[in-house]
Short mmCIF file of C-alpha atoms and ligand atoms in Angstrom, two decimals:
data_model
loop_
_atom_site.label_atom_id
_atom_site.label_comp_id
_atom_site.label_asym_id
_atom_site.label_seq_id
_atom_site.Cartn_x
_atom_site.Cartn_y
_atom_site.Cartn_z
CA UNK V 1 -7.74 -58.52 43.62
CA UNK V 2 -9.86 -60.77 41.46
CA UNK V 3 -9.53 -64.32 42.60
CA UNK V 4 -9.74 -67.29 40.31
CA UNK V 5 -12.96 -68.42 41.98
CA UNK V 6 -14.56 -65.02 41.43
CA UNK V 7 -13.74 -65.23 37.76
CA UNK V 8 -15.03 -68.79 37.63
CA UNK V 9 -18.23 -67.57 39.27
CA UNK V 10 -18.51 -64.77 36.72
CA UNK V 11 -17.98 -67.20 33.87
CA UNK V 12 -20.66 -69.50 35.28
CA UNK V 13 -23.07 -66.59 35.57
CA UNK V 14 -22.27 -65.50 32.05
CA UNK V 15 -23.05 -68.99 30.82
CA UNK V 16 -26.50 -68.67 32.38
CA UNK V 17 -27.28 -65.53 30.44
CA UNK V 18 -30.08 -66.22 28.01
CA UNK V 19 -29.58 -67.14 24.37
CA UNK V 20 -29.95 -63.59 23.12
CA UNK V 21 -26.42 -62.69 24.16
CA UNK V 22 -23.71 -63.21 21.58
CA UNK V 23 -20.80 -65.41 22.61
CA UNK V 24 -18.36 -62.54 22.28
CA UNK V 25 -20.08 -60.71 25.13
CA UNK V 26 -18.79 -63.40 27.49
CA UNK V 27 -15.15 -63.01 26.51
CA UNK V 28 -12.62 -60.25 26.33
CA UNK V 29 -13.34 -58.20 23.23
CA UNK V 30 -11.16 -58.68 20.17
CA UNK V 31 -10.14 -55.78 17.96
CA UNK V 32 -13.10 -56.11 15.59
CA UNK V 33 -15.68 -56.44 18.33
CA UNK V 34 -17.93 -53.75 19.67
CA UNK V 35 -18.69 -53.81 23.34
CA UNK V 36 -20.38 -51.82 26.06
CA UNK V 37 -19.20 -50.98 29.57
CA UNK V 38 -21.49 -51.54 32.56
CA UNK V 39 -20.89 -50.46 36.16
CA UNK V 40 -21.75 -52.72 39.09
CA UNK V 41 -21.88 -51.63 42.71
CA UNK V 42 -24.25 -51.17 45.61
CA UNK V 43 -27.55 -50.00 44.10
CA UNK V 44 -25.85 -49.93 40.70
CA UNK V 45 -26.85 -53.09 38.93
CA UNK V 46 -25.01 -52.98 35.63
CA UNK V 47 -25.64 -49.40 34.57
CA UNK V 48 -24.30 -48.62 31.08
CA UNK V 49 -21.55 -46.04 30.70
CA UNK V 50 -22.50 -43.12 28.44
CA UNK V 51 -21.11 -39.80 27.19
CA UNK V 52 -22.17 -36.70 29.13
CA UNK V 53 -20.57 -33.43 28.00
CA UNK V 54 -17.19 -35.11 27.51
CA UNK V 55 -17.35 -37.03 30.77
CA UNK V 56 -18.45 -40.57 31.58
CA UNK V 57 -21.71 -41.07 33.41
CA UNK V 58 -23.49 -44.31 34.20
CA UNK V 59 -27.21 -45.04 34.27
CA UNK V 60 -30.02 -43.94 32.01
CA UNK V 61 -28.69 -41.38 29.51
CA UNK V 62 -32.23 -40.13 28.88
CA UNK V 63 -32.43 -38.91 32.49
CA UNK V 64 -29.03 -37.17 32.58
CA UNK V 65 -29.01 -33.40 33.05
CA UNK V 66 -25.91 -33.09 30.82
CA UNK V 67 -26.37 -30.84 27.76
CA UNK V 68 -25.29 -33.74 25.56
CA UNK V 69 -26.01 -37.21 26.93
CA UNK V 70 -25.27 -39.84 24.33
CA UNK V 71 -25.38 -43.66 24.63
CA UNK V 72 -22.17 -45.18 23.29
CA UNK V 73 -20.54 -48.44 22.34
CA UNK V 74 -16.82 -49.12 22.29
CA UNK V 75 -14.18 -50.56 20.00
CA UNK V 76 -10.50 -51.22 20.63
CA UNK V 77 -8.20 -48.74 18.92
CA UNK V 78 -6.00 -50.00 16.10
CA UNK V 79 -3.23 -47.95 17.71
CA UNK V 80 -3.24 -49.95 20.93
CA UNK V 81 -5.23 -52.71 22.55
CA UNK V 82 -5.25 -50.55 25.68
CA UNK V 83 -6.99 -47.59 24.03
CA UNK V 84 -10.77 -47.85 23.89
CA UNK V 85 -12.79 -45.70 21.55
CA UNK V 86 -16.39 -44.71 22.19
CA UNK V 87 -18.81 -44.26 19.30
CA UNK V 88 -22.27 -42.73 19.58
CA UNK V 89 -25.02 -45.34 19.54
CA UNK V 90 -27.51 -43.48 17.38
CA UNK V 91 -30.16 -46.20 17.41
CA UNK V 92 -33.46 -44.35 17.26
CA UNK V 93 -31.88 -40.94 16.59
CA UNK V 94 -30.39 -39.13 13.62
CA UNK V 95 -26.66 -40.03 13.35
CA UNK V 96 -26.00 -36.48 12.04
CA UNK V 97 -27.15 -35.15 15.40
CA UNK V 98 -24.41 -36.96 17.32
CA UNK V 99 -22.16 -34.52 19.18
CA UNK V 100 -19.03 -36.55 18.36
CA UNK V 101 -17.96 -39.42 16.14
CA UNK V 102 -15.22 -40.93 18.28
CA UNK V 103 -14.01 -40.28 21.81
CA UNK V 104 -11.24 -41.99 23.77
CA UNK V 105 -12.04 -43.32 27.22
CA UNK V 106 -9.54 -41.59 29.48
CA UNK V 107 -8.60 -40.90 33.06
CA UNK V 108 -8.10 -37.20 33.51
CA UNK V 109 -4.91 -36.42 35.42
CA UNK V 110 -3.69 -40.03 35.51
CA UNK V 111 -0.48 -38.87 37.18
CA UNK V 112 -2.38 -37.60 40.20
CA UNK V 113 -4.34 -39.68 42.69
CA UNK V 114 -7.88 -39.21 41.42
CA UNK V 115 -9.96 -37.59 38.71
CA UNK V 116 -12.91 -37.95 36.41
CA UNK V 117 -13.35 -40.60 33.74
CA UNK V 118 -13.69 -38.77 30.45
CA UNK V 119 -14.58 -39.37 26.82
CA UNK V 120 -12.31 -37.04 24.90
CA UNK V 121 -11.35 -36.34 21.32
CA UNK V 122 -8.82 -39.08 20.44
CA UNK V 123 -5.82 -36.93 19.52
CA UNK V 124 -2.45 -38.59 18.92
CA UNK V 125 -1.15 -37.17 22.18
CA UNK V 126 -4.11 -38.44 24.14
CA UNK V 127 -4.11 -41.98 22.80
CA UNK V 128 -0.40 -42.40 23.43
CA UNK V 129 -0.67 -40.98 26.94
CA UNK V 130 -1.17 -42.80 30.22
CA UNK V 131 -4.59 -41.14 30.42
CA UNK V 132 -6.00 -43.22 27.56
CA UNK V 133 -3.49 -45.99 26.78
CA UNK V 134 -4.30 -47.78 30.00
CA UNK V 135 -7.40 -49.99 29.73
CA UNK V 136 -7.34 -53.76 29.73
CA UNK V 137 -9.60 -56.76 30.08
CA UNK V 138 -9.49 -59.57 32.59
CA UNK V 139 -12.16 -61.78 31.09
CA UNK V 140 -15.09 -59.39 30.94
CA UNK V 141 -13.75 -57.19 33.75
CA UNK V 142 -12.33 -53.77 32.90
CA UNK V 143 -8.96 -53.15 34.50
CA UNK V 144 -6.15 -50.69 34.02
CA UNK V 145 -2.58 -51.58 33.10
CA UNK V 146 -1.41 -49.45 36.00
CA UNK V 147 -2.69 -51.25 39.09
CA UNK V 148 -4.42 -49.74 42.09
CA UNK V 149 -6.88 -47.61 40.13
CA UNK V 150 -10.42 -48.03 41.41
CA UNK V 151 -13.64 -46.65 40.00
CA UNK V 152 -16.34 -44.87 41.97
CA UNK V 153 -19.83 -43.57 41.23
CA UNK V 154 -20.87 -40.11 42.38
CA UNK V 155 -24.55 -39.18 42.52
CA UNK V 156 -25.80 -36.47 40.17
CA UNK V 157 -28.96 -34.38 40.37
CA UNK V 158 -30.72 -36.95 38.22
CA UNK V 159 -32.15 -40.00 39.97
CA UNK V 160 -30.21 -43.14 38.99
CA UNK V 161 -27.54 -41.22 37.07
CA UNK V 162 -23.99 -41.14 38.44
CA UNK V 163 -20.72 -39.55 37.37
CA UNK V 164 -17.83 -41.97 37.06
CA UNK V 165 -14.57 -41.09 38.77
CA UNK V 166 -11.35 -42.98 39.44
CA UNK V 167 -9.04 -42.92 42.41
CA UNK V 168 -5.83 -44.55 43.60
CA UNK V 169 -6.81 -43.78 47.19
CA UNK V 170 -9.84 -44.79 49.22
CA UNK V 171 -12.90 -42.72 48.42
CA UNK V 172 -16.16 -42.01 50.23
CA UNK V 173 -18.05 -42.56 46.99
CA UNK V 174 -19.71 -45.78 45.82
CA UNK V 175 -17.14 -48.36 44.63
CA UNK V 176 -18.03 -49.79 41.25
CA UNK V 177 -16.60 -52.55 39.11
CA UNK V 178 -16.67 -52.07 35.35
CA UNK V 179 -17.47 -55.02 33.14
CA UNK V 180 -18.26 -55.58 29.49
CA UNK V 181 -21.14 -57.89 30.29
CA UNK V 182 -24.71 -56.68 30.56
CA UNK V 183 -26.68 -57.39 33.72
CA UNK V 184 -28.84 -60.50 33.90
CA UNK V 185 -32.39 -59.21 33.89
CA UNK V 186 -34.42 -62.39 33.78
CA UNK V 187 -34.54 -63.10 37.49
CA UNK V 188 -32.02 -65.95 37.67
CA UNK V 189 -30.88 -64.64 41.04
C1 LIG U 201 -27.49 -49.40 20.64
O1 LIG U 201 -28.64 -49.17 21.43
C2 LIG U 201 -29.70 -50.08 21.18
C3 LIG U 201 -30.93 -49.60 21.94
O2 LIG U 201 -30.64 -49.32 23.27
C4 LIG U 201 -29.24 -51.49 21.56
O3 LIG U 201 -30.26 -52.41 21.33
C5 LIG U 201 -28.01 -51.84 20.73
O4 LIG U 201 -27.51 -53.10 21.14
C6 LIG U 201 -26.92 -50.79 20.90
N1 LIG U 201 -25.83 -51.05 19.94
C7 LIG U 201 -24.57 -51.28 20.35
C8 LIG U 201 -23.60 -51.52 19.26
O5 LIG U 201 -24.25 -51.27 21.51
#
């Protein structure tokens, strides 16, 4: 569970982030905001979440062995605050080449005990289901509205690229925390 002091610590750290970061990055996103998701864990220092053949991977998209590895940013769905929509970040590439326009962040098989984190076509069924209508913020932490779901990173063939999975049970994989705040890179720690 996130304690108040942990959150206070996070807020303090966020306040130390250099001027380049917009204020909104320090707070829970509002409907009109765009945001990114970063994974933090042992050896995983704020790796961005990206689209990899319909699944979520974290790390450097350019190194992924997925057929389609696409950096993304997120917005909150107008349908529900708990549905998060990924959009291709086509900075530096041709937007027409993007493999998708929108994809809903979702937990495959949310009724079971574990599964992959996916980025799937946001059909009406999907975005009203407990696979997609489930994400929430606690400050800049990503949580789920159903408790006891934890996220884990699983190594892939590519160095520094991990698949993202979720589980309600303990897992032998690397526990990660998802946040909407980018890592501090200027050596404050
Ligand atoms: C898209 O990617 C570029 C380059 O990595 C980055 O500077 C920019 O902030 C990203 N845009 C969004 C909306 O995340």
